[in-house]
Short mmCIF file of C-alpha atoms and ligand atoms in Angstrom, two decimals:
data_model
loop_
_atom_site.label_atom_id
_atom_site.label_comp_id
_atom_site.label_asym_id
_atom_site.label_seq_id
_atom_site.Cartn_x
_atom_site.Cartn_y
_atom_site.Cartn_z
CA MET O 1 67.55 71.60 124.52
CA GLU O 2 65.49 72.18 121.45
CA GLN O 3 61.86 71.37 122.07
CA ARG O 4 60.64 68.91 119.51
CA THR O 5 57.18 67.49 119.30
CA PHE O 6 58.24 63.90 118.87
CA GLN O 7 61.68 62.38 119.03
CA LEU O 8 62.46 58.68 119.04
CA PHE O 9 66.09 59.15 120.12
CA PRO O 10 67.97 61.94 121.87
CA GLU O 11 70.40 63.66 119.53
CA GLN O 12 73.91 62.25 119.21
CA ALA O 13 76.15 64.68 121.05
CA SER O 14 79.20 62.63 122.01
CA SER O 15 81.94 60.72 120.23
CA ILE O 16 80.51 57.38 121.34
CA ALA O 17 76.83 58.06 120.61
CA GLY O 18 77.08 56.86 117.01
CA SER O 19 78.53 53.46 117.85
CA VAL O 20 76.04 52.91 120.70
CA ASP O 21 73.17 53.69 118.32
CA GLY O 22 74.69 51.40 115.67
CA LEU O 23 74.76 48.48 118.07
CA TYR O 24 71.25 49.30 119.26
CA ALA O 25 69.99 49.33 115.67
CA TYR O 26 71.62 45.94 115.05
CA LEU O 27 69.87 44.47 118.11
CA VAL O 28 66.49 45.93 117.15
CA ILE O 29 66.70 44.86 113.49
CA LEU O 30 67.83 41.35 114.40
CA SER O 31 65.08 40.94 117.03
CA ALA O 32 62.43 42.33 114.69
CA PHE O 33 63.55 40.07 111.81
CA PHE O 34 63.39 36.88 113.87
CA SER O 35 60.13 37.85 115.60
CA VAL O 36 58.44 38.40 112.25
CA LEU O 37 59.98 35.23 110.78
CA ILE O 38 58.85 33.06 113.70
CA PHE O 39 55.32 34.47 113.82
CA PHE O 40 55.00 34.02 110.06
CA LEU O 41 56.20 30.39 110.19
CA VAL O 42 53.89 29.54 113.13
CA VAL O 43 50.87 30.66 111.14
CA PHE O 44 52.16 29.31 107.79
CA PHE O 45 52.95 25.80 109.09
CA ALA O 46 49.72 25.65 111.09
CA ILE O 47 47.81 26.09 107.88
CA LYS O 48 50.06 24.08 105.55
CA TYR O 49 50.37 21.02 107.81
CA ARG O 50 46.98 21.06 109.43
CA LYS O 51 45.47 17.59 109.89
CA LYS O 52 43.26 16.76 106.91
CA ASP O 53 42.33 13.13 107.58
CA ASN O 54 42.79 10.48 110.22
CA SER O 55 46.07 9.05 108.88
CA VAL O 56 48.99 8.70 111.32
CA PRO O 57 51.94 10.98 110.38
CA LYS O 58 55.19 9.32 109.32
CA PRO O 59 57.89 9.64 112.02
CA VAL O 60 60.95 11.77 111.14
CA ASP O 61 64.22 9.85 110.89
CA GLU O 62 66.37 11.56 113.57
CA HIS O 63 69.63 10.24 112.15
CA SER O 64 69.24 11.37 108.58
CA ILE O 65 71.94 13.58 107.04
CA GLY O 66 69.33 16.27 106.32
CA GLY O 67 68.40 16.43 110.03
CA LEU O 68 72.02 16.80 111.10
CA LEU O 69 72.61 19.54 108.55
CA LEU O 70 69.54 21.38 109.81
CA GLU O 71 70.72 21.11 113.44
CA ILE O 72 74.15 22.48 112.58
CA THR O 73 72.72 25.31 110.49
CA TRP O 74 70.35 26.57 113.14
CA SER O 75 73.06 26.39 115.79
CA VAL O 76 75.88 28.03 113.86
CA ILE O 77 73.92 30.98 112.43
CA PRO O 78 72.58 32.20 115.81
CA LEU O 79 76.02 31.62 117.34
CA GLY O 80 77.56 33.92 114.74
CA LEU O 81 74.88 36.57 115.18
CA THR O 82 75.17 36.58 118.98
CA MET O 83 78.98 36.62 118.89
CA VAL O 84 78.74 39.79 116.80
CA MET O 85 76.56 41.25 119.60
CA PHE O 86 79.12 40.20 122.18
CA GLY O 87 82.19 41.47 120.33
CA TRP O 88 80.57 44.75 119.33
CA GLY O 89 79.13 45.36 122.81
CA ALA O 90 82.39 44.48 124.56
CA SER O 91 84.41 46.86 122.37
CA ILE O 92 82.06 49.73 123.30
CA VAL O 93 82.19 48.81 126.99
CA PHE O 94 86.00 48.79 126.90
CA GLN O 95 86.04 52.15 125.18
CA GLU O 96 83.59 53.64 127.70
CA SER O 97 85.44 52.26 130.70
CA ARG O 98 88.83 53.73 129.84
CA PRO O 99 89.00 57.50 130.14
CA PRO O 100 91.76 59.04 127.99
CA ALA O 101 94.75 60.15 130.08
CA ASP O 102 94.49 63.88 129.37
CA SER O 103 90.79 64.21 130.21
CA LEU O 104 89.37 67.25 131.90
CA GLU O 105 88.68 66.33 135.53
CA VAL O 106 85.24 66.95 136.98
CA PHE O 107 83.95 65.65 140.32
CA VAL O 108 80.34 64.75 140.93
CA THR O 109 78.65 64.14 144.26
CA GLY O 110 75.13 62.77 144.19
CA LYS O 111 72.83 63.63 147.08
CA GLN O 112 69.09 63.24 147.57
CA TRP O 113 68.11 64.95 145.30
CA MET O 114 70.72 67.01 143.53
CA TRP O 115 74.01 66.82 141.66
CA LYS O 116 76.91 68.74 143.18
CA ILE O 117 79.68 69.31 140.67
CA GLN O 118 83.22 70.57 141.23
CA HIS O 119 85.80 71.36 138.57
CA ALA O 120 89.45 70.67 139.34
CA GLU O 121 90.12 74.36 138.64
CA GLY O 122 87.78 75.33 141.47
CA ALA O 123 84.44 76.24 139.91
CA ARG O 124 81.42 74.66 141.57
CA GLU O 125 77.87 74.22 140.37
CA ILE O 126 74.66 72.43 141.28
CA ASN O 127 72.57 70.51 138.74
CA GLU O 128 74.59 72.08 135.96
CA LEU O 129 77.74 70.98 134.20
CA HIS O 130 79.64 73.33 131.91
CA ILE O 131 82.19 71.68 129.62
CA PRO O 132 84.04 72.56 126.44
CA VAL O 133 83.19 70.92 123.14
CA ASN O 134 85.57 68.33 121.64
CA ARG O 135 87.46 67.71 124.89
CA ASP O 136 87.50 64.43 126.78
CA VAL O 137 85.82 64.87 130.14
CA ARG O 138 86.25 62.42 132.99
CA LEU O 139 83.80 62.39 135.89
CA THR O 140 84.85 60.98 139.26
CA MET O 141 81.65 60.35 141.14
CA THR O 142 80.43 59.42 144.60
CA SER O 143 77.28 59.69 146.66
CA GLU O 144 76.54 61.14 150.09
CA ASP O 145 73.59 58.86 150.73
CA VAL O 146 72.07 56.24 148.43
CA ILE O 147 72.81 54.87 144.96
CA HIS O 148 72.21 57.34 142.15
CA ASP O 149 73.13 57.08 138.48
CA PHE O 150 74.52 59.87 136.31
CA TYR O 151 72.89 59.62 132.91
CA VAL O 152 73.28 61.92 129.91
CA PRO O 153 71.10 60.42 127.15
CA ALA O 154 72.55 62.67 124.43
CA PHE O 155 76.04 61.32 125.24
CA ARG O 156 74.78 57.71 125.56
CA THR O 157 76.68 57.35 128.84
CA LYS O 158 75.51 56.46 132.30
CA ALA O 159 77.17 55.08 135.41
CA ASP O 160 76.07 54.29 138.94
CA VAL O 161 77.05 56.76 141.65
CA LEU O 162 77.69 54.79 144.82
CA PRO O 163 78.08 55.79 148.45
CA GLY O 164 81.53 54.90 149.82
CA ARG O 165 83.15 54.43 146.44
CA TYR O 166 84.43 56.34 143.42
CA THR O 167 83.09 55.47 140.01
CA THR O 168 84.06 57.09 136.74
CA GLU O 169 82.39 58.00 133.49
CA TRP O 170 83.83 59.83 130.51
CA PHE O 171 82.64 61.35 127.29
CA ARG O 172 83.77 63.64 124.52
CA PRO O 173 80.98 66.06 123.62
CA THR O 174 80.91 66.79 119.89
CA ARG O 175 78.12 69.37 119.63
CA VAL O 176 77.60 72.68 121.36
CA GLY O 177 74.27 72.76 123.15
CA ALA O 178 72.37 71.99 126.34
CA TYR O 179 71.52 68.41 127.23
CA HIS O 180 69.57 66.63 129.96
CA ILE O 181 71.16 65.01 133.00
CA PHE O 182 68.94 62.39 134.62
CA CYS O 183 69.32 60.25 137.70
CA ALA O 184 68.80 56.75 136.37
CA GLU O 185 68.55 54.85 139.65
CA TYR O 186 65.46 55.08 141.83
CA CYS O 187 66.69 56.98 144.89
CA GLY O 188 63.63 58.08 146.83
CA THR O 189 60.63 60.40 146.67
CA LYS O 190 62.11 63.06 144.42
CA HIS O 191 64.18 60.77 142.20
CA SER O 192 62.35 62.06 139.13
CA GLY O 193 63.32 65.60 140.10
CA MET O 194 67.02 64.79 140.34
CA ILE O 195 67.79 66.31 136.98
CA GLY O 196 70.16 68.85 135.53
CA THR O 197 71.68 70.25 132.39
CA VAL O 198 75.02 69.79 130.64
CA TYR O 199 76.11 72.91 128.80
CA VAL O 200 78.57 72.12 126.03
CA MET O 201 80.34 75.33 125.12
CA PRO O 202 82.90 76.45 122.54
CA GLU O 203 86.40 76.32 124.09
CA GLN O 204 86.63 80.11 124.29
CA ASP O 205 83.30 80.51 126.10
CA TYR O 206 84.21 77.71 128.45
CA ASN O 207 87.48 79.40 129.41
CA THR O 208 85.61 82.63 130.10
CA TRP O 209 83.08 80.75 132.20
CA LEU O 210 85.82 78.94 134.09
CA ALA O 211 87.76 82.15 134.73
CA ALA O 212 84.70 83.62 136.45
CA GLY O 213 85.18 80.66 138.80
CA SER O 214 84.36 80.38 142.45
CA GLY O 215 87.14 82.57 143.79
CA GLU O 216 88.02 79.79 146.20
CA GLY O 217 91.08 78.54 144.35
CA SER O 218 91.55 75.21 142.63
CA MET O 219 90.36 71.99 144.21
CA ALA O 220 93.95 71.04 144.99
CA GLU O 221 94.48 74.36 146.77
CA GLN O 222 91.27 73.92 148.77
CA GLY O 223 92.37 70.36 149.49
CA GLN O 224 95.71 71.63 150.75
CA ALA O 225 93.92 73.98 153.14
CA LEU O 226 91.88 71.07 154.50
CA PHE O 227 95.03 68.92 154.67
CA ASN O 228 96.63 71.58 156.84
CA GLN O 229 93.55 72.20 158.99
CA LEU O 230 93.20 68.51 159.73
CA GLY O 231 96.86 68.29 160.69
CA CYS O 232 97.71 65.68 158.04
CA GLY O 233 101.00 67.42 157.28
CA ASN O 234 102.23 66.96 160.83
CA CYS O 235 103.02 63.43 159.83
CA HIS O 236 102.83 63.30 156.03
CA ALA O 237 105.26 66.14 155.41
CA SER O 238 106.26 65.97 151.79
CA ALA O 239 109.58 67.79 151.99
CA VAL O 240 111.93 64.87 152.42
CA ASN O 241 114.20 66.41 155.02
CA LYS O 242 111.23 67.36 157.18
CA ASN O 243 109.52 64.00 157.02
CA ASN O 244 109.67 62.49 160.47
CA GLY O 245 109.70 58.98 159.06
CA ARG O 246 106.62 57.76 160.88
CA CYS O 247 104.28 58.26 157.93
CA PRO O 248 104.73 57.83 154.19
CA ASN O 249 105.82 60.89 152.27
CA LEU O 250 102.94 61.46 149.86
CA ALA O 251 104.91 63.29 147.18
CA GLY O 252 105.14 61.47 143.88
CA LEU O 253 103.06 58.53 145.04
CA PHE O 254 99.94 59.01 142.97
CA GLY O 255 99.71 56.50 140.15
CA THR O 256 102.38 54.22 141.62
CA THR O 257 101.88 50.81 143.18
CA VAL O 258 102.86 50.60 146.83
CA ASP O 259 103.85 47.60 148.95
CA LEU O 260 101.70 46.87 151.97
CA LYS O 261 102.59 45.68 155.43
CA ASP O 262 100.64 42.44 154.96
CA GLY O 263 102.66 41.62 151.85
CA GLY O 264 100.07 42.76 149.31
CA ARG O 265 100.31 45.59 146.84
CA VAL O 266 97.87 48.35 146.04
CA LYS O 267 97.59 50.98 143.33
CA PHE O 268 97.90 54.44 144.86
CA ASP O 269 94.80 55.91 143.22
CA GLU O 270 91.78 58.00 144.21
CA ALA O 271 90.06 55.04 145.84
CA TYR O 272 93.12 54.15 147.93
CA ILE O 273 93.53 57.73 149.15
CA ARG O 274 89.87 57.81 150.12
CA GLU O 275 90.10 54.47 151.92
CA SER O 276 93.24 55.51 153.78
CA VAL O 277 91.65 58.72 155.05
CA LEU O 278 88.49 56.99 156.26
CA TYR O 279 89.85 53.55 157.20
CA PRO O 280 93.58 54.06 157.72
CA GLN O 281 94.14 50.67 159.31
CA SER O 282 92.81 48.68 156.36
CA LYS O 283 95.83 48.91 154.02
CA ILE O 284 99.00 50.02 155.79
CA VAL O 285 102.08 50.74 153.71
CA ALA O 286 105.04 48.43 154.39
CA GLY O 287 107.45 49.82 156.95
CA TYR O 288 104.90 51.93 158.82
CA ASP O 289 102.84 51.40 161.96
CA ASP O 290 99.10 51.54 162.47
CA ILE O 291 99.12 55.00 164.05
CA MET O 292 96.88 57.06 161.80
CA PRO O 293 93.46 57.98 163.25
CA THR O 294 90.40 57.83 161.06
CA PHE O 295 89.06 61.06 159.60
CA LYS O 296 85.61 59.59 159.08
CA GLY O 297 82.93 62.14 159.90
CA LEU O 298 85.38 65.03 159.72
CA LEU O 299 85.20 65.46 155.98
CA THR O 300 82.24 65.71 153.64
CA GLU O 301 82.42 63.85 150.33
CA ASP O 302 83.18 67.18 148.63
CA GLY O 303 85.99 67.84 151.11
CA LEU O 304 87.36 64.35 150.64
CA LEU O 305 87.49 64.87 146.88
CA LYS O 306 89.49 68.06 147.44
CA VAL O 307 91.99 66.25 149.65
CA VAL O 308 92.26 63.51 147.02
CA GLU O 309 92.88 66.15 144.37
CA TYR O 310 95.58 67.71 146.55
CA VAL O 311 97.38 64.41 147.11
CA LYS O 312 97.14 63.77 143.35
CA SER O 313 98.73 67.15 142.71
CA LEU O 314 101.75 66.06 144.78
CA GLY O 315 102.61 63.24 142.42
CA PRO O 316 102.66 62.62 138.70
CA ARG O 317 100.25 60.20 137.14
CA ASN O 318 102.95 58.20 135.37
CA GLY O 319 104.42 57.13 138.68
CA THR O 320 107.86 58.67 138.38
CA GLN O 321 109.12 59.97 141.67
CA THR O 322 109.82 63.66 141.76
CA PRO O 323 111.06 65.65 144.72
CA ALA O 324 108.36 67.80 146.29
CA ALA O 325 108.56 71.52 145.87
CA PRO O 326 110.04 73.00 149.03
CA GLY O 327 107.40 74.04 151.52
CA SER O 328 104.62 72.74 149.30
CA VAL O 329 102.76 71.11 152.14
CA MET O 330 103.24 72.62 155.53
CA THR O 331 104.40 75.76 157.12
CA SER O 332 107.20 75.04 159.52
CA ALA O 333 105.21 76.42 162.45
CA THR O 334 102.53 73.74 162.27
CA GLU O 335 105.06 71.08 161.48
CA GLN O 336 106.88 71.59 164.71
CA GLN O 337 103.77 70.99 166.78
CA ALA O 338 103.40 67.50 168.11
CA PRO O 339 100.66 65.73 166.16
CA ALA O 340 98.99 64.44 169.32
CA GLN O 341 98.55 67.94 170.67
CA SER O 342 97.58 69.73 167.54
CA ARG O 343 95.25 67.21 166.02
CA PRO O 344 92.05 67.54 168.11
CA ALA O 345 91.96 71.31 167.76
CA ALA O 346 92.82 71.20 164.11
CA ARG O 347 90.25 68.54 163.37
CA GLN O 348 87.55 70.52 165.07
CA THR O 349 88.30 73.65 163.09
CA ALA O 350 88.34 71.75 159.85
CA ALA O 351 85.13 69.96 160.64
CA GLN O 352 83.40 73.26 161.27
CA GLY O 353 84.91 74.95 158.27
CA ASN O 354 83.97 72.05 156.08
CA ARG O 355 80.27 72.04 156.80
CU1 LIG S 1 69.19 60.04 142.47
CU2 LIG S 1 67.46 58.73 141.45
#
């Protein structure tokens, strides 16, 4: 963050910053032009047509061709100008709401009053985000308490961070440097202190930084540990021959659309995994019974994201079914335990380990 004495705009440090600023300039210039025009005409006409004598003004013929032409002109021109605003704005919104498929995955948890950030590879940080330059980065975000909003002015991107839901935001940083993170939603006493820094690094430096890591393994690996501790694998065994048939085999499901018991269909995405862990009875897969207990209160938001990342790692994004790697989920010892017996103990351990 270079300190400058006066700066009207933050610098443009992402691929979308230029087009956002272009649209903003269009809006400002258009508003300024019409404000000046209207103020000028108000004063000009007031002087030009001021009442000079006591004569009664001649009424305007409402049905004259000139009047009609005037009406059409001042309807069509603003329509055109505002449709440009709409089309231009919509195209940027579409671009900003669709993260490219091969984006780097980063997970953000907002909490009064800090940003907790986890990288899929395992590194964790607080109020700091290290990313490589010229790579698409996708944030999956949630909140532990109230509504926050992750805002990076230099990238011209912001998105609400909501409790109980996953929202996403993506950007492609184009310049190496350090940039502000702000919380852009009033979230309590220290809202203004809920700030941080994005460090955009050359690819090489980023890899070095990432390699230093947390030493805790990737998010998927940590998620697998939680999955095992909580006893999920007792039922959701992914090795086909070991699946007891009472619960869906999770391998290869991510990115697919699954049929539900009530006849509906749902996309097997991050949000559905989250919902199924916390509210298992809400969307039951066709062919299965309502036997899964809720894991609400047993996982923090960070832990939940790790479990989501693990389930994602079991299945390809494009939805093609692939057989699970043998033994990728459970050791046979835990699998043989009856779920009813093992679950309370396992849940307790995980709950403790997770806090
Ligand atoms: Cu978090 Cu304002």
